[in-house]
Short mmCIF file of C-alpha atoms and ligand atoms in Angstrom, two decimals:
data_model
loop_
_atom_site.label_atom_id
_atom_site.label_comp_id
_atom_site.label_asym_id
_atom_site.label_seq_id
_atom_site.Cartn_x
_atom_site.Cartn_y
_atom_site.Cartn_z
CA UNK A 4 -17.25 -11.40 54.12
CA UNK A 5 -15.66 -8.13 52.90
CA UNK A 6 -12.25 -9.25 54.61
CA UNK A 7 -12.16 -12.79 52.71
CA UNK A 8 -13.49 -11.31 49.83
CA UNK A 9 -10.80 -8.71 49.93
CA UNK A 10 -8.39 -11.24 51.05
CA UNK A 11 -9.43 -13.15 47.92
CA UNK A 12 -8.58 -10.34 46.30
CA UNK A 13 -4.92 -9.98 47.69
CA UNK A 14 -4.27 -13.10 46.59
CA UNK A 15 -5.36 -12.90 43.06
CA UNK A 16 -3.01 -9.95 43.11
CA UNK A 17 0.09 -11.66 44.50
CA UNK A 18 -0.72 -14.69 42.40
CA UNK A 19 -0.41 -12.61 39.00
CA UNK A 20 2.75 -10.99 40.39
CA UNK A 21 4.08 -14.19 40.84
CA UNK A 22 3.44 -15.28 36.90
CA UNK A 23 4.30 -11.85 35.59
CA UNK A 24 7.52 -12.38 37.89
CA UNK A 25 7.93 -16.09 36.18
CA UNK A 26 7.49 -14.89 32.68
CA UNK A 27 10.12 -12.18 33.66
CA UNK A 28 12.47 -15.10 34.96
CA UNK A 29 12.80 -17.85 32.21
CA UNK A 30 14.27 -17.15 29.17
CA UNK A 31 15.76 -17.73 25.01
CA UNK A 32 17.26 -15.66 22.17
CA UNK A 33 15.76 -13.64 19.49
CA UNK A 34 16.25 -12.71 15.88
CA UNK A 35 14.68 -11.08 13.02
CA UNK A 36 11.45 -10.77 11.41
CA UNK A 37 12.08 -11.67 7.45
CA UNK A 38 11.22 -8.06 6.37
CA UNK A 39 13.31 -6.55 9.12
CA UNK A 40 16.41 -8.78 7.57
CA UNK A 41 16.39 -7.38 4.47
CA UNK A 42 17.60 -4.18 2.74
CA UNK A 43 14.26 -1.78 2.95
CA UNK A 44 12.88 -1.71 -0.58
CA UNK A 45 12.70 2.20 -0.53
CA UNK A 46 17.03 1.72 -0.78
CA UNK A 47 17.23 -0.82 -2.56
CA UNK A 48 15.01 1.38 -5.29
CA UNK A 49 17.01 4.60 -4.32
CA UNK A 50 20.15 2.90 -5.69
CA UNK A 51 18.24 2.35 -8.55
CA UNK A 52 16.99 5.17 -9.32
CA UNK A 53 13.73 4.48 -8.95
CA UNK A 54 10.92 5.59 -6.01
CA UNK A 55 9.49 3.05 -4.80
CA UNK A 56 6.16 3.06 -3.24
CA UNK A 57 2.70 1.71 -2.11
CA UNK A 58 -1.11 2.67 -2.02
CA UNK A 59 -1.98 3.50 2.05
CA UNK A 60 -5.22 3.92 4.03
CA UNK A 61 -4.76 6.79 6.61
CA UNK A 62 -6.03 5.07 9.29
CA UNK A 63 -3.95 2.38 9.29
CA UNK A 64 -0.58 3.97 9.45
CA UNK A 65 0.19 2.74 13.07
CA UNK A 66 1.34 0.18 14.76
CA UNK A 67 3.38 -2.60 12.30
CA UNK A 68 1.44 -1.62 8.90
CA UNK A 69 2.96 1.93 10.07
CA UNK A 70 5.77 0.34 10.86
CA UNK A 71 6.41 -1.32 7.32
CA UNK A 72 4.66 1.85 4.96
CA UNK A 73 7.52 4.40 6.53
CA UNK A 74 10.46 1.92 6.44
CA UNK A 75 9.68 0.23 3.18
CA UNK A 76 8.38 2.68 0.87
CA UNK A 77 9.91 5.96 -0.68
CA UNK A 78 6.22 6.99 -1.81
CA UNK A 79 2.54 7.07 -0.30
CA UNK A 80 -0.03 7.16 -2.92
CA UNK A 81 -3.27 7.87 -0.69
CA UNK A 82 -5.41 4.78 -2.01
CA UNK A 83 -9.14 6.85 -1.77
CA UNK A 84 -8.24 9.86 0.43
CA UNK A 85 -7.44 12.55 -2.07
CA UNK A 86 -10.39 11.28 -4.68
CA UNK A 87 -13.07 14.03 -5.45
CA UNK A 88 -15.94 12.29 -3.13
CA UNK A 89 -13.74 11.79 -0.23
CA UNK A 90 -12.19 15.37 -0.17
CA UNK A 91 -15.86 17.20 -0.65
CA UNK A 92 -18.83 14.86 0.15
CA UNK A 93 -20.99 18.36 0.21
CA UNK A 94 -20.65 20.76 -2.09
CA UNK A 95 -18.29 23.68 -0.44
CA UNK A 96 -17.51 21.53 2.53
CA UNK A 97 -14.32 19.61 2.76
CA UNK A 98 -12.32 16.96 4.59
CA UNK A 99 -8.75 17.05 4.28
CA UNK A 100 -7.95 14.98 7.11
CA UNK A 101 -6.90 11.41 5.73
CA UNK A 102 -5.26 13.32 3.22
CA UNK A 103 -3.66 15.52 5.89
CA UNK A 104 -2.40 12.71 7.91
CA UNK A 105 -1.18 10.55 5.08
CA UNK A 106 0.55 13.94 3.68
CA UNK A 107 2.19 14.59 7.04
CA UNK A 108 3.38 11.13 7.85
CA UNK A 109 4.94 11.04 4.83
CA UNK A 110 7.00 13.61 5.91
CA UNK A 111 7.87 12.36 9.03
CA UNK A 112 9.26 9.05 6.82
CA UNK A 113 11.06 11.52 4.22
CA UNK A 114 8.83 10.34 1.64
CA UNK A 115 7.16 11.53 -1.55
CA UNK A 116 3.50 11.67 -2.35
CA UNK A 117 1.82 10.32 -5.14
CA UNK A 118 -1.49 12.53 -5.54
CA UNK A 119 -4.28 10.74 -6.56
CA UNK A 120 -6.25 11.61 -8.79
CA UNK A 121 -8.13 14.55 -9.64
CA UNK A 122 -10.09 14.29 -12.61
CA UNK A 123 -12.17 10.66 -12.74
CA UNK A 124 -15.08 9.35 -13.81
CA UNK A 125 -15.12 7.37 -10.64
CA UNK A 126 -15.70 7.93 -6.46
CA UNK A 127 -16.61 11.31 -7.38
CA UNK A 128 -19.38 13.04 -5.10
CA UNK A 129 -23.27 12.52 -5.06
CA UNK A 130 -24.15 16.46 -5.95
CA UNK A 131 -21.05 16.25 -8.86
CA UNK A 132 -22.82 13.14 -10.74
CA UNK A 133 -26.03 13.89 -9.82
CA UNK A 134 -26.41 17.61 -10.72
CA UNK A 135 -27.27 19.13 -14.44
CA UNK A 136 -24.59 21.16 -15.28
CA UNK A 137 -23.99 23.70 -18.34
CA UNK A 138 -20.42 23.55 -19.79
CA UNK A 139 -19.30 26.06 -18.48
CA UNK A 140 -20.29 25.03 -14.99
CA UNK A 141 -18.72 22.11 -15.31
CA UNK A 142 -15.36 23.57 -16.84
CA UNK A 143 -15.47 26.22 -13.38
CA UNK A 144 -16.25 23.31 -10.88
CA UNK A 145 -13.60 21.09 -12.90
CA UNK A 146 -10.75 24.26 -12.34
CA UNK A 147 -12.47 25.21 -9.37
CA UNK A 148 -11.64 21.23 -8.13
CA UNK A 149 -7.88 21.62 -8.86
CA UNK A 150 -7.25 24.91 -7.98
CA UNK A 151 -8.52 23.84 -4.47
CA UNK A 152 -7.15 20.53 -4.29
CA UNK A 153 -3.43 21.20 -5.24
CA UNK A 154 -3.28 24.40 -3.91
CA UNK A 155 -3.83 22.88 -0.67
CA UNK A 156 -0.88 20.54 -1.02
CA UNK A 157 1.26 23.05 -3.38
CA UNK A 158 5.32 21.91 -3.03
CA UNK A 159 4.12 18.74 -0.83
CA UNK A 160 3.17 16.75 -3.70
CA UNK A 161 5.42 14.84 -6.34
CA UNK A 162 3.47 13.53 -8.50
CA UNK A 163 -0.51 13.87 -9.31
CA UNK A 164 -2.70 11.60 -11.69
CA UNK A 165 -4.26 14.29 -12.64
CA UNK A 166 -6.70 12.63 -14.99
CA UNK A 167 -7.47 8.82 -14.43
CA UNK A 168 -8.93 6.55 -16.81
CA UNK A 169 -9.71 8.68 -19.79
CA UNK A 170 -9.50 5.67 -21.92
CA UNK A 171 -12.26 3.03 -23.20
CA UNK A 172 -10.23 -0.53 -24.03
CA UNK A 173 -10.62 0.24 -27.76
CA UNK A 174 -8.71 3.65 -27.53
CA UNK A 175 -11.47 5.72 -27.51
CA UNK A 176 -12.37 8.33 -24.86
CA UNK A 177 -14.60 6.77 -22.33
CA UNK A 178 -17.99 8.47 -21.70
CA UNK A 179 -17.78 10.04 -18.67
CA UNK A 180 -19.13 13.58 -17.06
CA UNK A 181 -16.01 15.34 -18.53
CA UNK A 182 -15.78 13.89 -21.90
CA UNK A 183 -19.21 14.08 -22.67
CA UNK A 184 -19.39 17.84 -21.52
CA UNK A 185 -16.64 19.47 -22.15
CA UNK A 186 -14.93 17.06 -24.85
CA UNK A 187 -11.65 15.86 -25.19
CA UNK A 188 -9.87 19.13 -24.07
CA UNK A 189 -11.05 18.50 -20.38
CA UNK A 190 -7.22 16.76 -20.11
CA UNK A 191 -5.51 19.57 -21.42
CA UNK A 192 -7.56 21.90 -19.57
CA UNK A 193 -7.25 19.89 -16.27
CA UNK A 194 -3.19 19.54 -16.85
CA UNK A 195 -2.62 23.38 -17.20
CA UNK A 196 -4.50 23.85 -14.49
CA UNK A 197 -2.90 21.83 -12.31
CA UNK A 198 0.39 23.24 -13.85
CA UNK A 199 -0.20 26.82 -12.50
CA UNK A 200 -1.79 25.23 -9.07
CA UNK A 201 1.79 23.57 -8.07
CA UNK A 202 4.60 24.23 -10.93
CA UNK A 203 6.50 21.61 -8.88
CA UNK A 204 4.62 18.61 -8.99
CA UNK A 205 5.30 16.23 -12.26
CA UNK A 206 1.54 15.50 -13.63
CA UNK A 207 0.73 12.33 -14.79
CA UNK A 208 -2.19 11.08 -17.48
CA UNK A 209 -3.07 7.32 -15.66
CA UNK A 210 -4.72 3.91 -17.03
CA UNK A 211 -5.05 0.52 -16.53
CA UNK A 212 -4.53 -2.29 -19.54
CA UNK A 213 -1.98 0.03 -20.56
CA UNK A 214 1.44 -1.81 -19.95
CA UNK A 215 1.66 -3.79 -22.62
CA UNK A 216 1.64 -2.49 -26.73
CA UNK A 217 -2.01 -2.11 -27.25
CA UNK A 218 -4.93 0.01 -28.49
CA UNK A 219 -5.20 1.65 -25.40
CA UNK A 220 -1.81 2.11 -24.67
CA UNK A 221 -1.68 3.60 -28.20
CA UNK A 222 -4.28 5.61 -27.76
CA UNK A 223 -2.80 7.02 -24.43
CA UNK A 224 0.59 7.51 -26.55
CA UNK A 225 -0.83 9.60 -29.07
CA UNK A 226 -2.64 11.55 -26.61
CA UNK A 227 0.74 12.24 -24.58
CA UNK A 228 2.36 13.16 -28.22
CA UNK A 229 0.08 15.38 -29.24
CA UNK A 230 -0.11 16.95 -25.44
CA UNK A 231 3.33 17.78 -25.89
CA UNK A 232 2.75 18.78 -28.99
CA UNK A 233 0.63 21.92 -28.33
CA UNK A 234 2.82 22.29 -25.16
CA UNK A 235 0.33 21.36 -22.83
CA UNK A 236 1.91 20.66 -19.61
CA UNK A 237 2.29 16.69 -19.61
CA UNK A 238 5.59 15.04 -17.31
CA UNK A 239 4.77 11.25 -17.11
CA UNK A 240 2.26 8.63 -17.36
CA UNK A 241 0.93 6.15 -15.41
CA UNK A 242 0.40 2.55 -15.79
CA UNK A 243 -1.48 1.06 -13.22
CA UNK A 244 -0.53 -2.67 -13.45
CA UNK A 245 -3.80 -4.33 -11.85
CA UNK A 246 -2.45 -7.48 -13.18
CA UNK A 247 -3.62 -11.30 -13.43
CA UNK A 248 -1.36 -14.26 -11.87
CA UNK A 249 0.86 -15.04 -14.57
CA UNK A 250 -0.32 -12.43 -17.52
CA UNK A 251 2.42 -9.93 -17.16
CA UNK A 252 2.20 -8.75 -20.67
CA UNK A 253 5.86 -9.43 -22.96
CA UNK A 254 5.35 -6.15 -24.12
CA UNK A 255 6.06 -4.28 -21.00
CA UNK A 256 8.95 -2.70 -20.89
CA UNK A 257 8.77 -1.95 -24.96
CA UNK A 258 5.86 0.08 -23.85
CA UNK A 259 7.49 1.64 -21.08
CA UNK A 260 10.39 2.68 -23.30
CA UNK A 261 8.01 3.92 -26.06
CA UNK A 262 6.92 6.74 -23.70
CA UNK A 263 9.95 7.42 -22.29
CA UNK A 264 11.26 7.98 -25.63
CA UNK A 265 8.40 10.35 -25.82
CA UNK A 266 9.77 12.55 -23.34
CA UNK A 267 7.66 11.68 -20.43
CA UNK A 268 8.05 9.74 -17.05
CA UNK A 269 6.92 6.43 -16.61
CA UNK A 270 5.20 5.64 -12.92
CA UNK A 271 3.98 1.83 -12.09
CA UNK A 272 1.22 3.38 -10.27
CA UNK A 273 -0.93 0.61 -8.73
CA UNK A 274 0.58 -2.83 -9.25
CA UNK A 275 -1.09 -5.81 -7.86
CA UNK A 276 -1.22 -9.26 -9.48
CA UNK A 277 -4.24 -11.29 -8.40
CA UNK A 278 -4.79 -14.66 -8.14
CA UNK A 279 -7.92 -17.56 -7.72
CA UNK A 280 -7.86 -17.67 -4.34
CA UNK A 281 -6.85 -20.07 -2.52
CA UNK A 282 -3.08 -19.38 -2.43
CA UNK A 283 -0.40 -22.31 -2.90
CA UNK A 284 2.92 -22.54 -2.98
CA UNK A 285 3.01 -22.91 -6.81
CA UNK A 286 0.78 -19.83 -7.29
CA UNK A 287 3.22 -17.98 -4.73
CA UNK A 288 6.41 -18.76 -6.41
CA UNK A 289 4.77 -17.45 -10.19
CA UNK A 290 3.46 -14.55 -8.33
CA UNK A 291 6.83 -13.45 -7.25
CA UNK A 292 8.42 -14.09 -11.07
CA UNK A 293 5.10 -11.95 -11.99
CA UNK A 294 6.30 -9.03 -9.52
CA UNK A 295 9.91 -9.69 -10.39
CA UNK A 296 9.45 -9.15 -13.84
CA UNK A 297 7.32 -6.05 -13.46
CA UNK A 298 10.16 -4.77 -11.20
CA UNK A 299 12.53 -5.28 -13.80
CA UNK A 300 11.11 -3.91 -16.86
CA UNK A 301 10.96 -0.73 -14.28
CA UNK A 302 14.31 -0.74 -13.56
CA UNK A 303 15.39 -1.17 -17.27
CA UNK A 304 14.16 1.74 -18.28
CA UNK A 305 16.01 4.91 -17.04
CA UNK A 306 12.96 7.01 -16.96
CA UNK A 307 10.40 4.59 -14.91
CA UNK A 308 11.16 6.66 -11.72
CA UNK A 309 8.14 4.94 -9.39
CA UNK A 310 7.26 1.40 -8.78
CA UNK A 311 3.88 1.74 -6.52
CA UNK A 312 1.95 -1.16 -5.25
CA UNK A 313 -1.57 -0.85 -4.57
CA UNK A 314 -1.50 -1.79 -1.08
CA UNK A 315 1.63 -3.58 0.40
CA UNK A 316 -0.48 -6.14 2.37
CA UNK A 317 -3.32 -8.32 1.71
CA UNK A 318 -5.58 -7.08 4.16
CA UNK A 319 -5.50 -3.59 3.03
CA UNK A 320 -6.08 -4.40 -0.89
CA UNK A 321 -8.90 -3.52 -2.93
CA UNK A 322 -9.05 -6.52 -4.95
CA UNK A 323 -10.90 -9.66 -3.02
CA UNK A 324 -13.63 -7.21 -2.38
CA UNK A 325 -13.71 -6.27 -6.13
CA UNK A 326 -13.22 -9.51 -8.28
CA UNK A 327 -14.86 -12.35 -6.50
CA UNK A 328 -13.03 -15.52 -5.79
CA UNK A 329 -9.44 -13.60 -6.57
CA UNK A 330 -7.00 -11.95 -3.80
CA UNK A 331 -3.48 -12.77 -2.48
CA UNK A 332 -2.71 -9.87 -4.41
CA UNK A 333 0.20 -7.60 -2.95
CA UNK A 334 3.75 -8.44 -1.55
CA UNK A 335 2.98 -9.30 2.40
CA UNK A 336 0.21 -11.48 3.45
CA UNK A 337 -2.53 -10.20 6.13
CA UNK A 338 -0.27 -10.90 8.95
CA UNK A 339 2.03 -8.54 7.58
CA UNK A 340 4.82 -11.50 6.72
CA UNK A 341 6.34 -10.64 3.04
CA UNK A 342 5.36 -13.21 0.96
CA UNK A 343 7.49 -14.59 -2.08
CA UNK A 344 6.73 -11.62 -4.50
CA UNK A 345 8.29 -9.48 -1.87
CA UNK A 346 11.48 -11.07 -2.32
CA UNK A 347 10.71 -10.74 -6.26
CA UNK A 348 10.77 -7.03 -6.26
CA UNK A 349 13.96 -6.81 -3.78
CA UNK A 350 15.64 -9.09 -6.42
CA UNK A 351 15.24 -7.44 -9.30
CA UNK A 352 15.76 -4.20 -7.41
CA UNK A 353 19.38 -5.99 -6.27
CA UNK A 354 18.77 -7.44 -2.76
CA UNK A 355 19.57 -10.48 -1.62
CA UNK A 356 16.54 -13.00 -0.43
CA UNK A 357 16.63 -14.12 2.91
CA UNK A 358 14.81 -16.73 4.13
CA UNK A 359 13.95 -19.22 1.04
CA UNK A 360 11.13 -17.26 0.19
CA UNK A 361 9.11 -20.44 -0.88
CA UNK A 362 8.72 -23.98 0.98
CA UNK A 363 8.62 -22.05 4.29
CA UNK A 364 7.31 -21.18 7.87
CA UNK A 365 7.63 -18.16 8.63
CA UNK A 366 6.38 -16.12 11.85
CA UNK A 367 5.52 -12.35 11.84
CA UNK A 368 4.93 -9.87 14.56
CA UNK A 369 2.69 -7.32 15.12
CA UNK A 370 1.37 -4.99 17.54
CA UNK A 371 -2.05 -4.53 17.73
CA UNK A 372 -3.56 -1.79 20.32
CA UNK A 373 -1.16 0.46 22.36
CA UNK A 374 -1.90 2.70 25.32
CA UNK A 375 0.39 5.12 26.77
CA UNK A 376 1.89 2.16 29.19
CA UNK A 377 0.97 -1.09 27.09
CA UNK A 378 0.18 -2.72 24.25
CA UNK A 379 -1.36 -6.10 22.60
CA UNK A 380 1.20 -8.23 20.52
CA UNK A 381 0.26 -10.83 18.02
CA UNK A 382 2.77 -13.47 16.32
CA UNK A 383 0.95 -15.78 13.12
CA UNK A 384 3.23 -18.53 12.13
CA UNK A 385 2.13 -18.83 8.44
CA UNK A 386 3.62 -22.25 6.52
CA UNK A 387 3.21 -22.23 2.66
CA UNK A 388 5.28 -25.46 0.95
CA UNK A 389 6.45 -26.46 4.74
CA UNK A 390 4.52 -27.32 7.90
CA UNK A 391 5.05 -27.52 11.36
CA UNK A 392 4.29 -30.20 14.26
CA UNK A 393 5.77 -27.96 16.91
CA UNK A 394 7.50 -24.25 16.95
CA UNK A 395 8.95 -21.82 19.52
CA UNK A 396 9.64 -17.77 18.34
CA UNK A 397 12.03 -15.92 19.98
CA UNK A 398 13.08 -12.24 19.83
CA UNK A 399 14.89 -9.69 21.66
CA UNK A 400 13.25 -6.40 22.79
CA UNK A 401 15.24 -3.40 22.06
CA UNK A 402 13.61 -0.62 24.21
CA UNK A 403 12.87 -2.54 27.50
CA UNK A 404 9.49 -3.56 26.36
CA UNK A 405 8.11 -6.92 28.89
CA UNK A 406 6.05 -9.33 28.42
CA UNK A 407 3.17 -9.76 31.56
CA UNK A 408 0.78 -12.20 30.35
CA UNK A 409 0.34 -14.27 27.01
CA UNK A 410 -2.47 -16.71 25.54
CA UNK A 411 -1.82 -19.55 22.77
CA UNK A 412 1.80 -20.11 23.50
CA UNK A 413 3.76 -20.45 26.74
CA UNK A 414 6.36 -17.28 26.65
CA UNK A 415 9.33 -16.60 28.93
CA UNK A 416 10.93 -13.25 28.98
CA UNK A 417 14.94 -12.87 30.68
CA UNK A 418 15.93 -9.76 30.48
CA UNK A 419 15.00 -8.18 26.63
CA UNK A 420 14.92 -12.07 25.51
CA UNK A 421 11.43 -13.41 24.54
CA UNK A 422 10.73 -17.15 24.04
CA UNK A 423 7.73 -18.41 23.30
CA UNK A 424 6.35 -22.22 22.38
CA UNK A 425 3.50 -23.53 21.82
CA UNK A 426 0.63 -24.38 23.51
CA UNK A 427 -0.39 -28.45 23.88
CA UNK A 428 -3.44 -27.74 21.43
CA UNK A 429 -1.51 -25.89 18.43
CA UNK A 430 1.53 -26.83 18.00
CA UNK A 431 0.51 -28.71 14.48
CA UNK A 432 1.04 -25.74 11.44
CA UNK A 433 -0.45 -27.21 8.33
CA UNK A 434 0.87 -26.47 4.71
CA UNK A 435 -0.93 -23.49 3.73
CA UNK A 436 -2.56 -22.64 7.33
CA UNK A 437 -1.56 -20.45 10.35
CA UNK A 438 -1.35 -20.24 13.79
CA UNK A 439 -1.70 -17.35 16.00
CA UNK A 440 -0.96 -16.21 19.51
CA UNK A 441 -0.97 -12.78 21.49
CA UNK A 442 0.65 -10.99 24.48
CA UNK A 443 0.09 -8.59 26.71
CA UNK A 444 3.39 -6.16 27.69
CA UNK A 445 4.45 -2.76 28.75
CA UNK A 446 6.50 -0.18 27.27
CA UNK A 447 7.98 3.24 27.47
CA UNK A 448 9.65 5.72 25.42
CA UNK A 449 9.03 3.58 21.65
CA UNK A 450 7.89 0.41 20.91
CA UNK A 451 10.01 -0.95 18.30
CA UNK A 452 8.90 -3.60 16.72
CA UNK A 453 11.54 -6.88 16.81
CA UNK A 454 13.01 -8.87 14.49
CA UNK A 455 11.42 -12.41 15.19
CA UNK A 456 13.22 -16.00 14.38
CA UNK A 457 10.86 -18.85 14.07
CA UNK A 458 13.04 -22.28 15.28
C1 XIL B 218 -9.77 1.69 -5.49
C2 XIL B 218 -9.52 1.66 -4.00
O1 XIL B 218 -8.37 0.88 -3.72
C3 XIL B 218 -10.72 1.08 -3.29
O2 XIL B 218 -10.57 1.16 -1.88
C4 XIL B 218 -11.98 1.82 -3.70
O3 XIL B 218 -13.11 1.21 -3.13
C5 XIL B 218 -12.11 1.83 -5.20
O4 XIL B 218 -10.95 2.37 -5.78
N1 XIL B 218 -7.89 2.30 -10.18
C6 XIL B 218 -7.62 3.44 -9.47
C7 XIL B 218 -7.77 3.44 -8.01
O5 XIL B 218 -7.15 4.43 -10.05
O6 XIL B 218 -8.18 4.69 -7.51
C8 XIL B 218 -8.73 2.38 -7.54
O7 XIL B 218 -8.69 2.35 -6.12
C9 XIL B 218 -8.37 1.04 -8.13
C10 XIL B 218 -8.46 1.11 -9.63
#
């Protein structure tokens, strides 16, 4: 019994030597992943003058959403990590670590940090919204707040939104803790402050339904005028740019200029253009003239020096959880493959769009867990305007990574050359669908990921 069953055993063994050795043996070509092909948008920008940047969860910054946020972006903008209720959930007891990590992997890229945002009526602690507080407790927690916050990050910052939102859509001050206790002067109050916390860091006044001419924007206009007016320390202003499919307001870079000629900096700091989901091909190709034109009204204007998206992928955006029934919202889809209004910022930032960026199948890789020896790989074929009735991916390892085992395709590995077709059940890739198969391999030393061709 124990000798068969161990025998049993032995064979199992030699049997998945054999098909590791097979999948070693057979053998195709490789090429390049569609955002690998193309000019990184953090150069493109550079040449431009402009910063270019995205919103990032901390947690995330591994593997190929790592991967794209360091080689992509000039500029991490820490989506929740640096807001009042993540940094100090209990009053005198902080967590710096997502803001930390996101702070120190920017570093490692060579990239600048958006600080966001300090002053809020929003995602601000339990004991902050929930205690009674005199004015003058609220002024001393409010300086208290910044002193802490960019002290901590003093000369690693670039930019902070120091105050968010101030604005109701009429151009009045919206009610919030600040306004209502310590009046309109809680700006210039939180601005010097921040001032003398980090002299370096350019600080920013930022609002949304303010890119275009209108009553907000105006109001947030004559704010900045009359900021720099009594010399309050005031270096830019943000627009966030949550936009609607197709609504890019005309107006747009007439407003930019207006505050530009104001003296200030212009940031785009949180641009996302949402549509009724589902996606199509149609609503694709006007989402990438909507990000195209945003890009350009940017790069026409000397002083807009940061384009930020909020979020560079769909599955780490804020909208479908937040407006119902929208989503598709940011440049690369959840699979991490750069959709059309990818290729609508790199042209208007100058690059060159490669493949067709509409009426396409594309395939994307990613890597999914790694251990010191190995890792899980995942490759979605994604067809928008196209389809497929059969496919085969190749690509060519570049740091002696191998293939043992794979499910949903059949894959052959000779020397770094992967090929891999599909399986008898899903080889069919409808318009608008996706298909999806993994890998198991081993690496040492890095794990780059490869440029994939989809044939
Ligand atoms: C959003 C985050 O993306 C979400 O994860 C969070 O649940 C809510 O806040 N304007 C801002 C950002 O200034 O801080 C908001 O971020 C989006 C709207």
């Amino acid at each position: 019994m124990r000798s068969s069953s161990s025998s049993f055993r032995a064979r199992i063994a030699a049997a998945l030597l054999a098909s590791a050795a097979t999948v070693g043996a057979l053998l195709t070509a490789a090429a390049p992943a569609a955002h690998a092909a193309d000019t990184p948008l953090r150069d493109l920008g550079a040449a431009k003058g402009k910063v270019i940047g995205t919103a990032v969860t901390g947690s995330k910054l591994t593997g190929t959403y790592g991967d794209i946020a360091g080689t992509q972006f000039g500029s991490l903008t820490p989506g929740n990590a640096m807001k009042w209720g993540s940094v100090e959930p209990t009053q005198g007891t902080f967590n710096w670590a997502e803001a930390d990590q996101i702070v120190a992997f920017a570093q490692a890229h060579n990239q600048q940090v958006r600080g966001h945002t300090l002053v809020w009526h929003s995602q601000n602690p339990g004991w902050l919204t929930n205690g009674s507080w005199t004015s003058a407790q609220l002024s001393t927690l409010l300086q208290n707040h910044i002193d802490t916050e960019v002290g901590r990050y003093k000369g690693r910052i670039a930019a902070w939104d120091v105050v968010n939102e101030p604005f109701n859509e009429d151009g009045t001050y919206r009610s919030t803790l600040w306004y209502n206790g310590l009046g309109a002067d809680y700006i210039a109050t939180a601005l010097t402050r921040a001032r003398a916390a980090d002299p370096a860091a350019k600080l920013y006044i930022n609002d949304y339904n303010v890119e275009g001419v209108n009553a907000k924007s105006t109001a947030l206009y004559n704010l900045v005028k009359s900021l720099k007016e009594r010399g309050v320390p005031i270096d830019g202003v943000g627009l966030q740019a949550h936009l609607i499919l197709g609504q890019v307001p005309s107006t747009l870079q007439q407003n930019i200029q207006r505050f530009a000629d104001l003296g200030v900096d212009v940031a785009i700091t949180e641009l996302d253009i949402r549509m009724t989901l589902p996606s199509d091909s149609t609503k694709l190709a006007q989402q990438k003239a909507d990000y195209k034109a945003v890009t350009a009204a940017c790069v026409a204007v000397a002083r807009c020096v940061n384009f930020t998206v909020w979020g560079f992928t769909d599955s780490d955006s804020w909208v479908e959880s937040t407006f119902p029934g929208q989503g598709a919202a940011t440049p690369y889809d959840a699979n991490y493959a750069p959709k059309p209004a990818y290729y609508g910022i790199s042209e208007a930032l100058g690059g060159t769009t490669t493949p067709p960026p509409t009426g396409a199948c594309t395939a994307a890789y990613s890597v999914g867990s790694q251990w010191n020896t190995g890792f899980t790989g995942n490759v979605t074929i994604s067809c928008s305007g196209a389809s497929l009735s059969s496919w085969r991916v190749s690509w060519t390892y570049g740091a002696g990574q191998q293939i043992t085992q794979a499910w949903n395709a059949t894959c052959t590995q000779s020397g770094a050359a992967v090929s891999c077709q599909n399986a008898s059940y899903n080889g069919t890739v409808p318009d608008g669908g996706s298909v999806s198969f993994g890998f198991n391999a081993s690496w040492s030393g890095s794990n780059p990921v490869p440029t994939v061709t989809l044939g």
